[in-house]
Amino acid sequence: MDQHMPQARHILQSTFGYDDFRHHQADIIEAIIDGQDVLTLMPTGGGKSICYQIPALVRSGTAIVISPLIALMQDQVDALQQLGIKSAFLNSTLHASEQREIEEAFIHGAYDLIYMAPERLLNSYTLNLIDRCEISLFAIDEAHCVAQWGHDFRKEYQQLSMLHERYPNVPRIALTATADERTRIEIIEQLALQQAHLFINSFDRPNIHYAINDLGNGREELLKFIKENHPDDAGIVYCLSRKNVETTAEWLNKKGRTALPYHAGLHQDIRQEHQQRFLREDGLIIVATIAFGMGIDKPDVRFVAHMNLPKNIESYYQETGRAGRDGLPSNAWMNYGLKDVINLRLFTQNSDADELFKRMMLQKTDAMLGLCELTSCRRQAVLAYFGETLEKPCGNCDNCINPPETWDATIATQKILSCIYRTKERFGAQYIIDIMLGKDDERIKANNHDQLSTFGIGQEHSSPEWRGIFRQLVAHGYLATDVEGYGVLKLTPKAWPLLKRSESPQTVMLRKLSKASKVKKKRSSSSSNAAVRRFAQDLSTHDQELFEQLRQLRSTLAKDQNVPPYVIFPDKTLVEMVIAKPGSESQMLEISGIGEVKFSRYGEAFLNEIMNR
Ligand code: ADP
Ligand code: ZN
C-alpha cells in the first residue's frame, strides 16, 4: 500500500466523517497521490468528489478543478469550507478586487483546491498564473463534455488536452457519470488519457425506483404520483417544451405545491433565482426543460418525473440520476404517449445531422422505446445498455413489482432470428420485416432474398407490430445493433440457443400488443410502493418529529450563512442522528458525515436539540 494511504484514510474519517472508502475510491486516490492519471466512471451520487478532494489534501500544492458550470462553484466551495478545507473559485461572478485577492492567495499556496471553468483556465492570463503556482493535480469534472458523441458537448473541453503537454508531471483525473463506451473512448482520445488507469464502477442506482407508464392524462397522473409518494419532497419535473414547463408549474402551484419554472427562455436572473431557491429551500419542485440539471449537486432530490420521452437512454439515466444522490429511496417516474414517440422520430429524421449521425440517433431512440415497452426488469435493461450485467431482476421497478401482461413470442422471435441469420446479419429491421411479410421489393429480389425459406413467413403480424417485437428483442439483448451506426441487426450469444431449436427449450415472453385500456387499470396501482419504504415513514412518530426538528435547525443554520441546507448535513446524517440519538461528542463523531470541523461548528447545537427532547 502507498505510504500515503493511512493519511488519506485519516482525512476520510476526520474531515469527511466517513468510515470507509466506497467502490474504487481507495484505488483511485492512491493512483492520483502517486502521480498517475486516472479516468473514473461512476454514477451520480457514487462519490466522485472525494476522489480528487482527498489527493488534493495529501499532495502538496493546489488542485485545479475544472467544472463546466460557474453557477454551481459557489456551492461547491461552500461545501468544502464547511469541512474546513481551504478552497476558492475563479470565475466571472467575482469583482476585480476579489479576483486579485484570490489570485494572490493562490500564488502563495493558500488553497488546497481552486475551481474554474475551462474557458477561464485556457486563457493565457490564467495559464501564466498557473505557471507560477505549485499544482497538485488537475481534476476534469463532467469529462463527457469533451465528447461530441455525448450530450453535453462543450468545445473548450477539447482544448484541455494541452494540460498534458504543458504540465506533464501533474497528474490528471477525469470524472464522469456517463457510461457509454463511445463517450469513454472519446474522452480518452481527446484528453490523451491512454496511459490513465481506468476505473469503471457499477452504474446501478439501487435506491432509485423506476416506473414508466403511458396512462392518458399525464398531468393528473403526475399529481397523483406526487401526492401519494412525495407530499413534501423536493423533485424535478421535466417537460419538453417551454410552454409545458410554464403551464405545468402554474398548475402544480394551483394544486398546492410550490413549483418553479426553469427553461432557457427565462431571464438569466430568474433562472438563477429559481435554481438557488430549489437548492436552498426544502421541498420545492422545479419544472424544467432539460436545460436544467447538469452539475446540480442537491443530494435530496426525492423524485424526477418525465412528462415526455427523453431522447435516449443516456439522457434518461442522467436525468433520473439526479434523484437520490444521498442514497435514500427515490423515484424516477415517467409518463409518455404515442405523440412523444412520433415527435421524437420526426425530430431525429428532420435533424440537419449527417446520415450516419441520424442513424445513430434513431438507434438510440429505438433503445429508449425498447425500455418503455419492456416487460422485464427496467434496471437490468438500462444496465445492459451500458454494458453491465445485473444477475437478478431488481425488485425495485414497476415491471418487477407489477409485471405487465405478456405473450409467448418464441415462434415470432425464431422467425426473426432465422431471417437475420439467413441474410447474414447484414440488414436493418425494416428490410428483414419486408422479407418476412413477403414484400414485392426490387432490393429483395436483387439479393435473391425472395428465395429464402423465411420469405413471407411473418404474415400474422403487421409491419408496426413486427417493429415493436424487434424493439423488444433489442431491449432484451437478443439482437444487437452495429456500433458503426448503420442500423444493421446482429444476433447476440443469447440468440443462438433459440435459433438452434435442438438445444434446451427456451421461451421468449414479450409485452402484449393489447388495448391500452386493459393495461391501464393494472398499472395504475404500481407507483405507490416506494412510499412505503420511504425512510421518514419507517421512523416512529416520535422520531419523525425529531427529524423535522433537526431539519428546522439545519434550515436556520443554513439561512444564517446563506448556504444550502445539505451543505451543513445531508438528510442521511440527520436520519442517522435520529436513530442513534447521540449523547456525547464521541457518539456524534461516529455518525456518518460528521467530521471534526463539522462537529466543532454544529455538534453542540444538534446534541442539544436531541437531548432536550
Ligand atoms: P458524485 O459527484 O459522484 O455524484 P458525490 O461526490 O457528491 O457524488 O458523493 C455523493 C454522496 O456520497 C455525498 O453526500 C458524499 O459525501 C457521499 N460519500 C462519498 N464517499 C463516501 C464514502 N466513502 N462514505 C460515505 N459517504 C460517501
Ligand atoms: Zn426491476
XYZ file of C-alpha atoms and ligand atoms in Angstrom:
641
model
C 0.000 0.000 0.000
C 1.060 3.507 -0.766
C 2.673 5.143 2.232
C 0.162 7.960 1.929
C -2.922 5.826 2.232
C -3.128 5.895 6.026
C -3.112 9.668 5.758
C -5.852 9.570 3.109
C -7.938 7.317 5.308
C -7.438 9.580 8.265
C -8.706 12.541 6.220
C -11.720 10.498 5.124
C -12.630 9.854 8.724
C -11.701 13.051 10.482
C -12.542 15.612 7.807
C -15.382 13.955 5.934
C -16.669 11.812 8.765
C -16.936 8.590 6.740
C -15.837 5.184 7.975
C -14.625 3.650 4.803
C -13.892 4.197 1.141
C -16.544 3.096 -1.291
C -16.106 1.163 -4.506
C -12.828 2.125 -6.174
C -12.281 5.292 -4.208
C -9.219 3.954 -2.387
C -7.516 2.758 -5.580
C -8.293 5.963 -7.414
C -6.982 8.091 -4.604
C -3.858 6.001 -4.308
C -3.088 6.297 -8.019
C -3.552 10.066 -8.043
C -1.478 10.591 -4.930
C 1.156 8.517 -6.635
C 1.143 10.974 -9.556
C -0.659 8.832 -12.104
C -3.513 9.777 -14.427
C -6.972 8.352 -13.822
C -10.248 8.161 -15.696
C -13.147 7.307 -13.466
C -16.698 6.451 -14.439
C -19.091 6.409 -11.573
C -22.807 7.045 -11.413
C -24.170 10.239 -9.946
C -24.024 10.004 -6.198
C -21.256 7.420 -6.423
C -18.803 9.613 -4.583
C -16.598 11.146 -7.260
C -15.692 14.322 -5.435
C -13.554 12.855 -2.706
C -11.551 11.017 -5.378
C -9.817 14.306 -6.115
C -10.502 16.177 -2.902
C -8.510 13.798 -0.730
C -5.467 13.672 -3.060
C -5.703 17.472 -3.169
C -5.229 17.469 0.597
C -2.465 14.893 0.605
C -0.340 16.146 -2.280
C 1.435 19.414 -1.906
C 0.233 22.361 -3.969
C -3.200 23.392 -5.196
C -5.584 21.169 -7.110
C -7.331 22.765 -10.063
C -10.854 21.512 -10.540
C -12.265 22.154 -13.986
C -16.003 22.250 -13.948
C -18.377 23.443 -16.678
C -20.848 25.364 -14.586
C -19.810 28.527 -12.825
C -23.262 28.856 -11.267
C -22.508 25.915 -9.008
C -18.964 26.724 -7.981
C -20.088 28.835 -5.054
C -21.962 25.873 -3.558
C -19.075 23.500 -4.167
C -16.674 25.830 -2.420
C -19.177 26.488 0.384
C -19.422 22.755 0.977
C -15.635 22.435 1.203
C -15.315 25.393 3.506
C -17.892 23.798 5.807
C -15.448 20.922 6.101
C -12.618 23.295 6.889
C -10.950 22.782 3.513
C -9.209 25.803 2.018
C -10.730 26.412 -1.382
C -11.864 29.092 -3.799
C -13.114 29.594 -7.329
C -12.125 31.914 -10.142
C -14.963 32.998 -12.385
C -16.784 35.976 -13.800
C -19.049 36.385 -10.781
C -16.133 37.834 -8.819
C -15.325 41.518 -8.613
C -11.922 42.509 -9.936
C -10.609 43.112 -6.432
C -11.848 39.755 -5.117
C -10.294 38.066 -8.082
C -6.948 39.702 -7.477
C -7.035 38.679 -3.848
C -7.748 35.075 -4.738
C -5.016 35.013 -7.357
C -2.573 36.396 -4.871
C -3.514 33.794 -2.284
C -3.367 31.088 -4.951
C 0.220 32.008 -5.808
C 1.099 31.830 -2.130
C -0.323 28.350 -1.858
C -3.271 29.313 0.342
C -5.687 26.869 -1.267
C -5.924 23.129 -1.453
C -8.456 23.366 -4.254
C -9.418 26.003 -6.770
C -12.372 25.698 -9.181
C -12.592 27.203 -12.641
C -14.392 26.705 -15.931
C -12.340 25.568 -18.940
C -12.605 28.941 -20.727
C -11.052 30.622 -17.745
C -8.327 28.046 -17.385
C -7.362 28.185 -21.046
C -6.782 31.902 -21.383
C -3.162 32.881 -21.380
C -3.514 35.092 -18.333
C -4.664 32.165 -16.203
C -2.093 29.824 -17.666
C 0.643 32.282 -16.754
C -0.781 32.438 -13.278
C -0.801 28.661 -13.029
C 2.794 28.549 -14.211
C 3.730 30.448 -11.077
C 1.870 28.116 -8.706
C 2.522 24.672 -7.418
C -0.224 22.439 -8.816
C -1.035 19.146 -7.103
C -3.419 17.782 -9.734
C -5.973 18.630 -12.380
C -9.461 17.260 -11.873
C -11.579 17.390 -15.023
C -15.136 17.077 -13.801
C -18.033 16.199 -16.153
C -15.384 14.927 -18.555
C -18.015 13.707 -21.026
C -18.314 17.364 -22.097
C -15.233 16.653 -24.198
C -17.122 14.130 -26.331
C -19.039 15.153 -29.394
C -20.865 11.902 -29.235
C -22.122 12.728 -25.751
C -24.971 15.016 -24.876
C -23.287 17.959 -23.192
C -20.568 18.708 -25.695
C -18.513 21.830 -24.903
C -15.843 22.731 -27.355
C -13.469 24.321 -24.807
C -13.225 20.928 -23.160
C -11.394 19.576 -26.169
C -8.567 22.031 -25.672
C -7.906 20.595 -22.243
C -5.552 18.112 -23.855
C -2.990 20.891 -23.631
C -2.748 20.375 -19.877
C -0.946 17.170 -20.515
C 1.621 18.847 -22.750
C 2.141 21.944 -20.677
C 2.174 20.213 -17.283
C 3.362 16.663 -17.979
C 4.212 15.997 -14.347
C 0.894 16.987 -12.858
C -1.497 14.037 -12.544
C -4.938 14.398 -14.083
C -8.162 12.779 -13.040
C -11.128 12.892 -15.430
C -14.510 12.103 -13.939
C -17.881 11.441 -15.485
C -21.194 9.782 -14.759
C -21.711 8.956 -18.430
C -21.359 5.289 -19.009
C -21.456 4.529 -22.682
C -18.421 3.196 -24.397
C -18.165 5.628 -27.278
C -18.085 8.577 -24.926
C -15.439 6.842 -22.882
C -13.278 6.252 -25.946
C -13.628 9.880 -26.983
C -12.640 11.104 -23.528
C -9.502 9.002 -23.622
C -8.579 10.232 -27.084
C -9.416 13.881 -26.600
C -7.683 14.191 -23.268
C -4.774 11.923 -24.156
C -5.532 9.594 -21.289
C -4.253 6.441 -22.978
C -1.936 5.784 -20.070
C -4.520 6.541 -17.431
C -5.864 3.986 -15.004
C -9.459 3.292 -15.835
C -11.929 2.747 -13.012
C -15.432 1.801 -14.018
C -17.980 1.468 -11.309
C -21.268 -0.257 -11.406
C -23.782 2.228 -12.723
C -26.581 0.762 -10.731
C -28.505 3.172 -8.540
C -30.337 0.697 -6.338
C -32.113 3.355 -4.301
C -33.967 4.693 -7.343
C -37.305 3.086 -8.177
C -38.037 3.213 -11.929
C -41.545 3.426 -13.332
C -42.715 4.200 -16.859
C -46.377 4.477 -17.841
C -48.426 5.504 -20.845
C -51.571 6.455 -18.990
C -53.811 9.002 -20.705
C -53.860 12.185 -18.640
C -50.235 12.727 -17.788
C -50.704 15.779 -15.638
C -53.327 14.162 -13.411
C -51.138 11.089 -13.131
C -48.216 13.281 -12.135
C -50.225 14.941 -9.401
C -51.420 11.598 -8.128
C -47.881 10.296 -8.101
C -46.574 13.330 -6.235
C -49.400 13.330 -3.712
C -49.065 9.649 -2.952
C -45.308 9.488 -2.796
C -43.852 12.912 -2.257
C -46.268 15.201 -0.436
C -43.461 17.460 0.792
C -40.327 16.384 -1.018
C -38.102 18.204 -3.455
C -38.298 16.979 -7.038
C -37.681 17.809 -10.675
C -40.378 17.586 -13.356
C -39.033 17.544 -16.908
C -41.155 18.786 -19.805
C -40.183 19.000 -23.449
C -41.401 22.495 -24.312
C -41.053 25.821 -22.558
C -44.785 26.286 -22.732
C -45.415 22.999 -20.964
C -42.889 23.963 -18.333
C -44.819 27.156 -17.626
C -48.288 25.615 -17.613
C -47.281 22.586 -15.556
C -45.585 24.747 -12.933
C -48.621 27.009 -12.751
C -50.917 24.057 -12.461
C -48.899 22.446 -9.665
C -48.946 25.732 -7.790
C -52.727 25.808 -8.079
C -52.778 22.303 -6.675
C -50.932 23.452 -3.591
C -47.289 22.721 -4.340
C -44.580 25.327 -4.725
C -43.287 24.735 -8.230
C -40.852 26.985 -10.093
C -40.338 27.026 -13.860
C -36.884 26.838 -15.436
C -36.069 27.000 -19.133
C -33.689 28.780 -21.465
C -36.327 31.350 -22.419
C -36.467 32.816 -18.933
C -34.264 35.710 -17.994
C -30.912 34.673 -16.599
C -31.687 36.303 -13.230
C -34.934 34.400 -12.866
C -33.289 31.132 -13.759
C -30.552 31.802 -11.270
C -33.075 32.686 -8.581
C -35.185 29.587 -9.181
C -32.194 27.300 -9.155
C -30.968 28.934 -5.988
C -34.321 28.536 -4.252
C -34.520 24.916 -5.320
C -31.112 24.289 -3.736
C -31.770 26.268 -0.580
C -35.387 25.669 0.379
C -36.797 22.338 1.432
C -39.489 20.597 -0.573
C -39.541 22.725 -3.726
C -40.449 21.350 -7.132
C -38.668 22.647 -10.181
C -40.438 22.203 -13.519
C -37.871 22.423 -16.259
C -36.710 21.640 -19.724
C -33.545 19.608 -19.883
C -31.698 22.943 -19.761
C -31.834 22.352 -16.017
C -29.789 19.950 -14.045
C -26.243 19.396 -15.169
C -23.992 19.584 -12.173
C -26.849 20.057 -9.727
C -25.378 18.632 -6.559
C -28.522 18.699 -4.436
C -28.407 15.301 -2.743
C -32.012 15.144 -1.507
C -33.953 15.372 -4.751
C -36.525 12.677 -3.966
C -38.110 12.316 -7.390
C -37.516 13.031 -11.044
C -40.599 12.947 -13.250
C -40.543 12.950 -17.047
C -43.658 14.228 -18.767
C -42.228 13.226 -22.148
C -39.909 10.677 -23.577
C -36.223 11.559 -23.139
C -34.358 11.386 -26.400
C -32.223 8.433 -25.428
C -31.335 6.147 -22.558
C -28.224 8.153 -21.766
C -30.352 11.233 -21.147
C -32.976 9.268 -19.270
C -30.378 7.800 -16.975
C -28.561 11.044 -16.449
C -31.750 12.975 -15.725
C -33.282 10.354 -13.437
C -29.886 10.039 -11.787
C -30.384 13.459 -10.233
C -32.746 11.808 -7.782
C -31.410 10.327 -4.565
C -27.748 11.189 -4.692
C -27.728 10.707 -0.936
C -28.588 7.040 -1.391
C -32.031 7.283 0.176
C -35.085 5.818 -1.603
C -36.175 7.975 -4.533
C -38.435 7.742 -7.570
C -37.860 8.046 -11.286
C -41.300 8.322 -12.856
C -42.174 8.798 -16.486
C -45.326 9.275 -18.472
C -45.208 9.139 -22.266
C -47.573 8.815 -25.158
C -47.689 7.960 -28.810
C -47.213 11.619 -29.658
C -43.846 11.615 -27.921
C -42.726 8.660 -29.914
C -43.760 10.249 -33.190
C -42.241 13.611 -32.272
C -39.008 12.059 -31.229
C -38.743 10.189 -34.512
C -39.594 13.234 -36.550
C -37.068 15.248 -34.629
C -34.358 12.727 -35.386
C -35.315 12.314 -39.023
C -35.563 16.016 -39.720
C -32.385 16.997 -37.956
C -29.635 18.593 -40.028
C -27.161 15.981 -38.920
C -25.480 13.793 -41.499
C -26.906 10.391 -42.317
C -24.588 8.440 -40.104
C -25.314 10.595 -37.093
C -29.027 10.442 -37.784
C -28.952 6.697 -37.919
C -27.165 6.589 -34.595
C -29.786 8.866 -33.133
C -32.546 6.645 -34.469
C -30.974 3.627 -32.859
C -30.825 5.436 -29.579
C -34.464 6.353 -29.957
C -35.283 2.725 -30.574
C -33.439 1.642 -27.476
C -35.302 4.220 -25.423
C -38.598 2.932 -26.800
C -37.499 -0.590 -26.066
C -37.034 0.378 -22.460
C -40.575 1.746 -22.365
C -42.061 -1.392 -23.851
C -40.133 -3.768 -21.725
C -41.953 -6.357 -19.644
C -38.969 -7.386 -17.599
C -36.810 -5.543 -15.127
C -36.113 -1.970 -16.274
C -32.900 -1.760 -14.286
C -31.485 -4.875 -15.894
C -32.202 -3.391 -19.312
C -30.678 0.004 -18.615
C -27.570 -1.529 -17.133
C -27.297 -3.945 -20.049
C -27.459 -0.954 -22.398
C -24.387 0.375 -20.631
C -22.677 -2.978 -20.914
C -23.299 -4.118 -17.364
C -24.949 -7.323 -16.206
C -27.332 -7.388 -13.288
C -27.829 -11.041 -12.440
C -31.287 -10.901 -10.934
C -34.321 -8.697 -11.557
C -34.067 -5.724 -9.233
C -37.362 -5.861 -7.386
C -37.432 -2.067 -7.356
C -39.032 -1.089 -10.659
C -42.629 -1.083 -11.888
C -42.192 -4.195 -14.011
C -40.629 -6.167 -11.177
C -43.319 -5.142 -8.734
C -46.316 -5.326 -11.035
C -45.436 -7.410 -14.081
C -47.292 -6.405 -17.257
C -49.176 -8.946 -19.411
C -47.056 -10.896 -21.808
C -47.444 -13.316 -24.675
C -45.325 -16.181 -25.888
C -43.353 -14.703 -28.754
C -40.920 -17.596 -29.105
C -42.003 -18.546 -32.606
C -42.137 -14.944 -33.794
C -38.665 -14.458 -32.355
C -37.342 -17.575 -34.032
C -38.687 -16.347 -37.346
C -36.844 -13.072 -36.919
C -33.598 -14.668 -35.787
C -33.697 -17.162 -38.591
C -34.324 -14.462 -41.161
C -31.450 -12.361 -39.837
C -29.207 -15.408 -39.876
C -30.148 -16.311 -43.434
C -29.453 -12.793 -44.643
C -26.031 -12.990 -42.969
C -26.612 -10.305 -40.332
C -26.189 -7.529 -42.855
C -29.532 -5.709 -42.783
C -31.702 -3.445 -40.687
C -35.079 -4.211 -39.166
C -37.306 -2.871 -41.937
C -35.627 -4.951 -44.601
C -35.971 -8.110 -42.515
C -39.615 -7.302 -41.879
C -40.230 -6.788 -45.580
C -38.814 -10.234 -46.259
C -40.944 -11.799 -43.556
C -44.024 -10.102 -44.945
C -43.132 -11.357 -48.412
C -42.999 -7.880 -49.880
C -42.631 -7.352 -53.588
C -39.425 -5.324 -53.499
C -36.654 -4.712 -56.009
C -33.842 -4.858 -53.482
C -35.124 -8.123 -52.014
C -35.319 -9.629 -55.477
C -31.904 -8.348 -56.472
C -30.469 -10.038 -53.373
C -32.380 -13.220 -54.148
C -33.952 -12.967 -50.734
C -37.361 -13.813 -52.159
C -35.933 -17.315 -52.490
C -35.300 -17.690 -48.762
C -37.372 -20.101 -46.710
C -38.184 -17.192 -44.414
C -39.677 -15.099 -47.234
C -43.306 -14.386 -46.348
C -43.348 -16.378 -43.112
C -44.492 -13.462 -40.964
C -47.956 -12.595 -42.273
C -49.582 -12.929 -38.852
C -48.273 -9.526 -37.705
C -48.323 -6.120 -39.341
C -45.151 -4.207 -40.045
C -45.572 -1.911 -36.997
C -46.228 -4.936 -34.798
C -43.055 -6.544 -36.045
C -41.197 -3.326 -35.338
C -42.484 -3.448 -31.810
C -41.243 -7.001 -31.481
C -37.875 -6.021 -32.935
C -37.565 -3.210 -30.475
C -38.324 -5.518 -27.604
C -35.793 -8.065 -28.845
C -33.112 -5.388 -28.979
C -34.057 -4.303 -25.495
C -33.902 -7.868 -24.240
C -30.482 -8.383 -25.763
C -31.342 -10.996 -28.390
C -30.339 -8.561 -31.073
C -27.580 -6.007 -31.102
C -27.205 -3.016 -33.353
C -23.896 -2.322 -35.035
C -21.625 0.179 -33.371
C -20.884 1.934 -36.665
C -24.444 3.107 -36.765
C -25.693 1.503 -39.974
C -28.751 0.040 -38.263
C -27.653 -3.486 -39.065
C -29.016 -6.061 -36.642
C -26.853 -8.866 -35.395
C -27.538 -11.962 -33.349
C -26.133 -11.998 -29.855
C -24.910 -15.072 -27.952
C -28.252 -15.018 -26.191
C -29.997 -15.567 -29.533
C -28.153 -18.700 -30.594
C -29.889 -21.278 -28.379
C -33.214 -20.079 -29.752
C -32.071 -20.394 -33.303
C -30.864 -23.931 -32.818
C -34.096 -25.373 -31.580
C -32.439 -28.627 -30.645
C -30.874 -27.091 -27.610
C -32.623 -26.573 -24.323
C -36.112 -25.241 -24.980
C -36.432 -21.552 -24.194
C -39.371 -19.216 -24.409
C -39.432 -15.521 -25.161
C -42.174 -13.567 -23.482
C -42.941 -10.090 -24.814
C -45.229 -7.301 -23.718
C -48.671 -7.942 -25.072
C -49.732 -5.845 -28.016
C -53.057 -5.287 -26.363
C -55.525 -2.475 -25.915
C -54.045 0.232 -23.771
C -57.098 0.403 -21.529
C -56.552 -3.097 -20.291
C -53.029 -2.377 -19.214
C -54.047 0.924 -17.687
C -56.051 -0.418 -14.801
C -53.462 -2.904 -13.875
C -50.615 -0.489 -13.773
C -52.214 2.407 -12.012
C -51.575 0.920 -8.612
C -47.917 0.312 -9.193
C -46.230 3.523 -8.197
C -47.055 3.774 -4.532
C -44.708 1.096 -3.308
C -41.714 3.349 -2.904
C -43.671 5.441 -0.456
C -43.908 2.501 1.905
C -40.194 2.283 2.040
C -39.515 5.913 2.446
C -37.183 6.328 5.319
C -39.077 9.002 7.192
C -42.191 6.875 7.203
C -40.227 3.998 8.622
C -39.443 6.101 11.639
C -41.780 6.187 14.625
C -43.949 9.271 15.050
C -41.673 10.438 17.810
C -38.616 10.084 15.619
C -40.319 11.769 12.725
C -40.897 14.782 14.921
C -37.273 14.817 15.917
C -36.275 14.543 12.269
C -38.439 17.563 11.465
C -36.895 19.466 14.350
C -33.374 18.722 13.147
C -34.358 19.784 9.660
C -35.605 23.066 11.100
C -32.379 23.614 12.964
C -30.391 22.847 9.844
C -32.535 25.250 7.863
C -31.922 28.061 10.321
C -28.178 27.459 10.370
C -28.110 27.358 6.572
C -30.055 30.589 6.218
C -27.721 32.379 8.621
C -24.787 31.546 6.386
C -26.638 31.713 3.089
C -25.693 28.169 2.083
C -27.891 25.209 1.020
C -29.067 23.103 3.999
C -27.384 19.906 2.755
C -24.039 21.666 2.955
C -24.484 21.655 6.739
C -25.527 17.979 6.929
C -27.181 15.731 4.354
C -30.545 14.098 5.188
C -28.779 10.824 5.666
C -26.756 12.234 8.527
C -29.909 13.630 10.136
C -31.633 10.259 9.853
C -28.656 8.576 11.488
C -28.777 11.111 14.290
C -32.464 10.436 14.832
C -31.879 6.710 15.003
C -28.717 6.753 17.121
C -29.648 9.744 19.305
C -26.029 10.507 20.208
C -25.497 11.928 23.671
C -21.841 12.919 23.525
C -19.152 14.216 21.229
C -17.671 10.797 20.638
C -21.056 9.285 19.809
C -21.728 12.190 17.490
C -18.435 11.639 15.642
C -19.443 8.066 14.906
C -22.244 9.292 12.710
C -21.511 9.184 9.014
C -20.966 12.662 7.614
C -19.757 14.280 10.839
C -16.068 15.043 10.875
C -14.151 17.145 13.320
C -14.740 20.535 11.751
C -18.443 19.912 11.262
C -18.690 18.777 14.864
C -16.946 21.857 16.154
C -19.360 24.042 14.212
C -22.676 22.307 14.705
C -22.187 19.422 17.100
C -23.374 21.240 20.214
C -26.463 22.675 18.562
C -27.599 19.283 17.310
C -26.677 17.498 20.543
C -28.791 19.972 22.485
C -31.721 19.551 20.167
C -31.583 15.781 20.547
C -31.049 15.723 24.302
C -33.678 18.335 25.102
C -36.493 16.283 23.770
P -20.915 12.313 -7.308
O -20.094 13.561 -7.521
O -20.258 11.074 -7.768
O -22.315 12.446 -7.807
P -20.575 12.960 -4.567
O -19.116 13.080 -4.578
O -21.393 14.203 -4.482
O -21.063 12.092 -5.775
O -20.984 11.968 -3.391
C -22.319 11.583 -3.204
C -22.604 11.467 -1.720
O -21.931 10.346 -1.150
C -22.132 12.696 -0.965
O -23.082 13.014 0.019
C -20.806 12.230 -0.392
O -20.438 12.983 0.719
C -21.119 10.772 -0.056
N -19.916 9.920 0.007
C -18.884 9.910 -0.842
N -17.960 9.000 -0.497
C -18.435 8.401 0.630
C -17.937 7.355 1.495
N -16.776 6.750 1.269
N -18.706 7.002 2.551
C -19.887 7.628 2.784
N -20.397 8.605 2.018
C -19.688 8.994 0.950
Zn -36.602 -4.356 -11.784
